[in-house]
CSV table of C-alpha atoms in Angstrom, one decimal:
chain,number,residue,atom,x,y,z
U,1,VAL,CA,296.2,-26.5,-60.3
U,2,GLU,CA,293.7,-23.8,-59.5
U,3,LYS,CA,290.1,-24.1,-60.7
U,4,GLU,CA,290.3,-20.8,-62.4
U,5,ASP,CA,293.6,-21.7,-64.3
U,6,TRP,CA,291.9,-25.0,-65.3
U,7,GLU,CA,288.9,-23.3,-66.7
U,8,GLY,CA,290.9,-20.8,-68.6
U,9,VAL,CA,293.1,-23.5,-70.2
U,10,SER,CA,290.0,-25.6,-71.0
U,11,GLU,CA,288.3,-22.6,-72.6
U,12,VAL,CA,291.4,-21.8,-74.8
U,13,CYS,CA,291.5,-25.6,-75.9
U,14,ARG,CA,287.7,-25.6,-76.7
U,15,GLN,CA,288.1,-22.4,-78.9
U,16,PHE,CA,291.2,-24.0,-80.6
U,17,ILE,CA,289.1,-27.1,-81.5
U,18,GLU,CA,286.2,-25.0,-82.6
U,19,GLU,CA,288.5,-22.9,-84.9
U,20,LEU,CA,290.0,-26.1,-86.3
U,21,LEU,CA,286.5,-27.5,-87.1
U,22,GLN,CA,285.2,-24.1,-88.5
U,23,GLY,CA,284.1,-24.7,-92.1
U,24,THR,CA,284.0,-28.4,-91.9
U,25,ASN,CA,280.3,-28.7,-93.0
U,26,SER,CA,280.9,-26.5,-95.9
U,27,CYS,CA,283.6,-28.8,-97.2
U,28,CYS,CA,281.4,-31.9,-96.9
U,29,THR,CA,279.3,-33.3,-99.6
U,30,TRP,CA,276.9,-36.3,-98.9
U,31,ILE,CA,276.8,-38.5,-102.0
U,32,GLN,CA,274.0,-41.1,-102.0
U,33,GLU,CA,273.6,-43.6,-104.9
U,34,HIS,CA,270.7,-45.8,-105.6
U,35,ARG,CA,271.2,-48.8,-107.8
U,36,THR,CA,268.6,-51.1,-109.2
U,37,GLY,CA,269.7,-54.4,-110.4
U,38,PHE,CA,268.1,-57.7,-111.4
U,39,GLY,CA,268.9,-61.0,-110.1
U,40,ARG,CA,267.4,-64.6,-110.3
U,41,LYS,CA,265.4,-66.3,-107.7
U,42,ASN,CA,264.2,-69.9,-108.0
U,43,ASN,CA,260.9,-69.6,-105.9
U,44,ASP,CA,258.3,-70.7,-108.5
U,45,GLN,CA,256.5,-73.8,-107.3
U,46,ASN,CA,257.0,-75.3,-110.8
U,47,GLY,CA,260.9,-74.7,-110.6
U,48,HIS,CA,260.7,-71.7,-112.9
U,49,ILE,CA,263.3,-69.0,-112.5
U,50,LEU,CA,261.8,-65.7,-111.4
U,51,PRO,CA,263.3,-62.3,-111.8
U,52,LEU,CA,264.2,-60.4,-108.7
U,53,THR,CA,264.6,-56.7,-108.6
U,54,MET,CA,267.1,-55.5,-106.0
U,55,THR,CA,267.8,-51.9,-105.0
U,56,THR,CA,270.9,-51.0,-103.1
U,57,THR,CA,271.9,-47.6,-101.6
U,58,SER,CA,275.4,-46.6,-101.2
U,59,CYS,CA,276.3,-43.5,-99.2
U,60,SER,CA,279.6,-41.6,-99.1
U,61,VAL,CA,281.0,-38.3,-97.8
U,62,TYR,CA,283.3,-36.2,-100.0
U,63,PHE,CA,285.5,-33.8,-98.1
U,64,ASP,CA,287.0,-31.0,-100.0
U,65,GLU,CA,290.4,-30.4,-98.5
U,66,GLN,CA,291.3,-27.6,-100.8
U,67,LYS,CA,288.3,-25.6,-99.8
U,68,PHE,CA,289.0,-26.3,-96.2
U,69,ILE,CA,292.5,-25.0,-96.5
U,70,LYS,CA,291.2,-21.9,-98.4
U,71,ILE,CA,288.7,-21.2,-95.6
U,72,LYS,CA,291.5,-21.5,-93.1
U,73,THR,CA,293.7,-19.1,-95.1
U,74,LEU,CA,290.9,-16.6,-95.5
U,75,ARG,CA,290.1,-16.6,-91.8
U,76,ALA,CA,293.8,-16.1,-90.9
U,77,THR,CA,294.1,-13.3,-93.5
U,78,ALA,CA,290.9,-11.6,-92.1
U,79,ASN,CA,292.4,-11.8,-88.7
U,80,ALA,CA,295.8,-10.5,-89.7
U,81,THR,CA,294.3,-7.6,-91.6
U,82,SER,CA,291.9,-6.7,-88.7
U,83,GLN,CA,294.8,-6.6,-86.3
U,84,SER,CA,296.8,-4.3,-88.6
U,85,SER,CA,293.7,-2.3,-89.3
U,86,GLN,CA,294.1,-2.7,-93.1
U,87,SER,CA,291.0,-4.4,-94.2
U,88,ASN,CA,291.9,-6.1,-97.5
U,89,VAL,CA,289.5,-9.1,-96.9
U,90,GLU,CA,285.9,-8.4,-96.7
U,91,ASP,CA,283.7,-10.5,-94.4
U,92,ASP,CA,281.5,-11.4,-97.3
U,93,THR,CA,284.4,-13.1,-99.0
U,94,ILE,CA,284.8,-15.6,-96.1
U,95,LEU,CA,281.0,-16.0,-95.7
U,96,ASN,CA,280.8,-17.2,-99.3
U,97,PHE,CA,282.7,-20.4,-98.4
U,98,PHE,CA,280.4,-21.4,-95.6
U,99,SER,CA,277.2,-23.3,-96.0
U,100,PHE,CA,274.0,-21.5,-95.1
U,101,ASN,CA,273.3,-23.5,-91.9
U,102,GLU,CA,276.9,-23.0,-90.8
U,103,ILE,CA,276.9,-19.1,-91.0
U,104,ASP,CA,274.8,-18.7,-87.8
U,105,SER,CA,277.3,-20.8,-85.9
U,106,ILE,CA,280.4,-18.7,-86.7
U,107,PRO,CA,281.4,-17.2,-83.4
U,108,ASN,CA,283.7,-14.6,-84.7
U,109,ILE,CA,284.6,-13.7,-88.4
U,110,ASP,CA,288.2,-12.8,-87.4
U,111,PRO,CA,289.1,-15.2,-84.6
U,112,GLU,CA,292.3,-14.8,-82.6
U,113,LEU,CA,293.1,-18.4,-82.9
U,114,ALA,CA,292.9,-18.4,-86.7
U,115,ILE,CA,295.3,-21.0,-88.1
U,116,ASP,CA,297.3,-19.9,-91.2
U,117,PRO,CA,298.0,-23.1,-93.3
U,118,SER,CA,301.1,-21.5,-94.7
U,119,LYS,CA,302.6,-21.1,-91.2
U,120,PHE,CA,301.0,-24.3,-89.6
U,121,GLY,CA,300.7,-26.6,-92.5
U,122,LEU,CA,301.9,-29.7,-90.6
U,123,ILE,CA,299.3,-29.1,-88.0
U,124,VAL,CA,296.5,-28.7,-90.5
U,125,GLN,CA,297.6,-31.7,-92.5
U,126,THR,CA,297.9,-33.9,-89.5
U,127,PHE,CA,294.5,-32.8,-88.3
U,128,LEU,CA,293.1,-33.6,-91.7
U,129,ARG,CA,294.6,-37.0,-91.7
U,130,SER,CA,293.7,-37.9,-88.1
U,131,GLN,CA,291.1,-40.7,-87.3
U,132,GLY,CA,289.3,-38.2,-85.1
U,133,MET,CA,288.6,-35.8,-88.0
U,134,SER,CA,287.5,-38.9,-90.2
U,135,GLY,CA,285.2,-39.9,-87.4
U,136,PHE,CA,283.8,-36.4,-87.0
U,137,ILE,CA,283.1,-36.0,-90.7
U,138,SER,CA,281.4,-39.3,-91.0
U,139,SER,CA,279.3,-38.6,-87.9
U,140,ARG,CA,277.7,-35.4,-89.4
U,141,ASP,CA,274.1,-35.5,-90.4
U,142,LYS,CA,273.2,-35.5,-94.1
U,143,GLU,CA,271.2,-32.2,-93.5
U,144,SER,CA,274.4,-30.5,-92.3
U,145,MET,CA,276.2,-31.0,-95.7
U,146,ALA,CA,275.6,-30.3,-99.3
U,147,PHE,CA,273.6,-33.3,-100.8
U,148,TRP,CA,274.1,-34.9,-104.1
């Protein structure tokens, strides 16, 4: 395999993965719950039971699959309309679905590798259910998501 061929294939694969991941941060919501409870602790020198206040924090990430599929559909629609030169989908419509910090990272509003979920539903569903996607979502920083 020639080095130039390898670099070309590698670049297409990188762009494909970037397209798959586009909009992920916008679909994630960080949920952090603080709970304060009371327990009992027997630490008094006289054997008295003393109250103990405990605070626990629970963090979860909610991923909105419907919004993710909507973003993929809008990107595919924008790509199809730009190729047929009939612009029915405005760029602003797509940008409304992205988080503020994600807009700057969008490489191209009408990418050639846009995946239409109506045509590639199995690929999108398999990707969403994969362990890699779950790991990617849970590895994101709280600051890159909506926070609740």
